[in-house]
PDB file of C-alpha atoms in Angstrom:
ATOM      1  CA  UNK Y 257      78.724 -69.628 -19.626  1.00  0.00           C
ATOM      2  CA  UNK Y 258      75.330 -71.234 -19.710  1.00  0.00           C
ATOM      3  CA  UNK Y 259      72.471 -68.811 -20.224  1.00  0.00           C
ATOM      4  CA  UNK Y 260      68.786 -69.362 -20.303  1.00  0.00           C
ATOM      5  CA  UNK Y 261      67.115 -68.081 -23.450  1.00  0.00           C
ATOM      6  CA  UNK Y 262      65.180 -65.612 -21.289  1.00  0.00           C
ATOM      7  CA  UNK Y 263      68.468 -63.989 -20.224  1.00  0.00           C
ATOM      8  CA  UNK Y 264      69.485 -62.889 -23.718  1.00  0.00           C
ATOM      9  CA  UNK Y 265      68.828 -59.234 -24.403  1.00  0.00           C
ATOM     10  CA  UNK Y 266      70.727 -56.769 -26.589  1.00  0.00           C
ATOM     11  CA  UNK Y 267      73.327 -55.664 -23.989  1.00  0.00           C
ATOM     12  CA  UNK Y 268      74.006 -59.294 -23.030  1.00  0.00           C
ATOM     13  CA  UNK Y 269      74.324 -60.345 -26.691  1.00  0.00           C
ATOM     14  CA  UNK Y 270      76.775 -57.505 -27.382  1.00  0.00           C
ATOM     15  CA  UNK Y 271      78.822 -58.500 -24.325  1.00  0.00           C
ATOM     16  CA  UNK Y 272      78.851 -62.145 -25.448  1.00  0.00           C
ATOM     17  CA  UNK Y 273      80.106 -61.118 -28.901  1.00  0.00           C
ATOM     18  CA  UNK Y 274      82.975 -59.113 -27.390  1.00  0.00           C
ATOM     19  CA  UNK Y 275      84.143 -62.249 -25.550  1.00  0.00           C
ATOM     20  CA  UNK Y 276      84.483 -64.239 -28.788  1.00  0.00           C
ATOM     21  CA  UNK Y 277      87.912 -64.981 -30.263  1.00  0.00           C
ATOM     22  CA  UNK Y 278      86.778 -63.217 -33.450  1.00  0.00           C
ATOM     23  CA  UNK Y 279      85.862 -59.973 -31.615  1.00  0.00           C
ATOM     24  CA  UNK Y 280      89.010 -58.243 -32.915  1.00  0.00           C
ATOM     25  CA  UNK Y 281      88.041 -59.076 -36.490  1.00  0.00           C
ATOM     26  CA  UNK Y 282      84.482 -57.843 -35.915  1.00  0.00           C
ATOM     27  CA  UNK Y 283      85.927 -54.605 -34.518  1.00  0.00           C
ATOM     28  CA  UNK Y 284      88.024 -53.963 -37.634  1.00  0.00           C
ATOM     29  CA  UNK Y 285      91.391 -55.651 -37.062  1.00  0.00           C
ATOM     30  CA  UNK Y 286      94.190 -55.731 -39.644  1.00  0.00           C
ATOM     31  CA  UNK Y 287      93.049 -52.580 -41.408  1.00  0.00           C
ATOM     32  CA  UNK Y 288      89.660 -54.000 -42.335  1.00  0.00           C
ATOM     33  CA  UNK Y 289      86.348 -52.215 -41.875  1.00  0.00           C
ATOM     34  CA  UNK Y 290      84.428 -52.775 -38.679  1.00  0.00           C
ATOM     35  CA  UNK Y 291      81.700 -55.386 -39.103  1.00  0.00           C
ATOM     36  CA  UNK Y 292      78.137 -54.897 -37.885  1.00  0.00           C
ATOM     37  CA  UNK Y 293      78.259 -56.381 -34.370  1.00  0.00           C
ATOM     38  CA  UNK Y 294      75.003 -54.603 -33.560  1.00  0.00           C
ATOM     39  CA  UNK Y 295      73.167 -56.516 -36.309  1.00  0.00           C
ATOM     40  CA  UNK Y 296      74.769 -59.758 -35.120  1.00  0.00           C
ATOM     41  CA  UNK Y 297      73.589 -59.068 -31.553  1.00  0.00           C
ATOM     42  CA  UNK Y 298      70.096 -58.234 -32.797  1.00  0.00           C
ATOM     43  CA  UNK Y 299      70.047 -61.540 -34.682  1.00  0.00           C
ATOM     44  CA  UNK Y 300      71.031 -63.428 -31.528  1.00  0.00           C
ATOM     45  CA  UNK Y 301      68.236 -61.704 -29.592  1.00  0.00           C
ATOM     46  CA  UNK Y 302      65.684 -62.466 -32.323  1.00  0.00           C
ATOM     47  CA  UNK Y 303      66.673 -66.144 -32.485  1.00  0.00           C
ATOM     48  CA  UNK Y 304      66.382 -66.367 -28.687  1.00  0.00           C
ATOM     49  CA  UNK Y 305      62.933 -64.763 -28.884  1.00  0.00           C
ATOM     50  CA  UNK Y 306      61.914 -67.208 -31.613  1.00  0.00           C
ATOM     51  CA  UNK Y 307      62.999 -70.100 -29.375  1.00  0.00           C
ATOM     52  CA  UNK Y 308      61.162 -68.655 -26.337  1.00  0.00           C
ATOM     53  CA  UNK Y 309      57.934 -68.184 -28.273  1.00  0.00           C
ATOM     54  CA  UNK Y 310      58.042 -71.539 -30.097  1.00  0.00           C
ATOM     55  CA  UNK Y 311      58.767 -74.271 -27.571  1.00  0.00           C
ATOM     56  CA  UNK Y 312      58.116 -76.907 -30.236  1.00  0.00           C
ATOM     57  CA  UNK Y 313      61.441 -76.034 -31.901  1.00  0.00           C
ATOM     58  CA  UNK Y 314      63.927 -78.699 -30.803  1.00  0.00           C
ATOM     59  CA  UNK Y 315      66.875 -77.605 -32.940  1.00  0.00           C
ATOM     60  CA  UNK Y 316      67.722 -74.434 -34.828  1.00  0.00           C
ATOM     61  CA  UNK Y 317      70.686 -74.054 -37.144  1.00  0.00           C
ATOM     62  CA  UNK Y 318      71.926 -71.052 -39.131  1.00  0.00           C
ATOM     63  CA  UNK Y 319      74.874 -72.039 -41.256  1.00  0.00           C
ATOM     64  CA  UNK Y 320      76.534 -69.975 -42.444  1.00  0.00           C
ATOM     65  CA  UNK Y 321      75.663 -66.591 -40.999  1.00  0.00           C
ATOM     66  CA  UNK Y 322      77.766 -63.888 -42.618  1.00  0.00           C
ATOM     67  CA  UNK Y 323      78.430 -60.576 -40.888  1.00  0.00           C
ATOM     68  CA  UNK Y 324      79.436 -57.624 -43.038  1.00  0.00           C
ATOM     69  CA  UNK Y 325      79.718 -53.851 -42.570  1.00  0.00           C
ATOM     70  CA  UNK Y 326      75.980 -53.286 -43.045  1.00  0.00           C
ATOM     71  CA  UNK Y 327      74.249 -56.255 -41.457  1.00  0.00           C
ATOM     72  CA  UNK Y 328      74.064 -60.022 -41.440  1.00  0.00           C
ATOM     73  CA  UNK Y 329      73.027 -62.578 -44.046  1.00  0.00           C
ATOM     74  CA  UNK Y 330      71.770 -66.054 -43.198  1.00  0.00           C
ATOM     75  CA  UNK Y 331      72.496 -68.369 -46.121  1.00  0.00           C
ATOM     76  CA  UNK Y 332      70.757 -71.444 -44.767  1.00  0.00           C
ATOM     77  CA  UNK Y 333      68.413 -71.907 -41.824  1.00  0.00           C
ATOM     78  CA  UNK Y 334      66.958 -75.134 -40.490  1.00  0.00           C
ATOM     79  CA  UNK Y 335      64.464 -75.577 -37.660  1.00  0.00           C
ATOM     80  CA  UNK Y 336      63.447 -79.002 -36.391  1.00  0.00           C
ATOM     81  CA  UNK Y 337      60.237 -79.391 -34.439  1.00  0.00           C
TER      82      UNK Y 337
END
């Protein structure tokens, strides 16, 4: 699926996450707690907004981005203009 940045809103981000191979893990598979998919979706929407509002950004990398039960944590972020 190829989406334009303008097409990414919260419902679309949540739907995209549920299509991932790791969706079962995010939803609490194998007796683990459910991870914060809402915070992950909000992060996706915010990064898309950042890209929309800053056309000079050529590349944007978050690596790694950890998702836990109470949010997300970006360990390293790099933006190239």
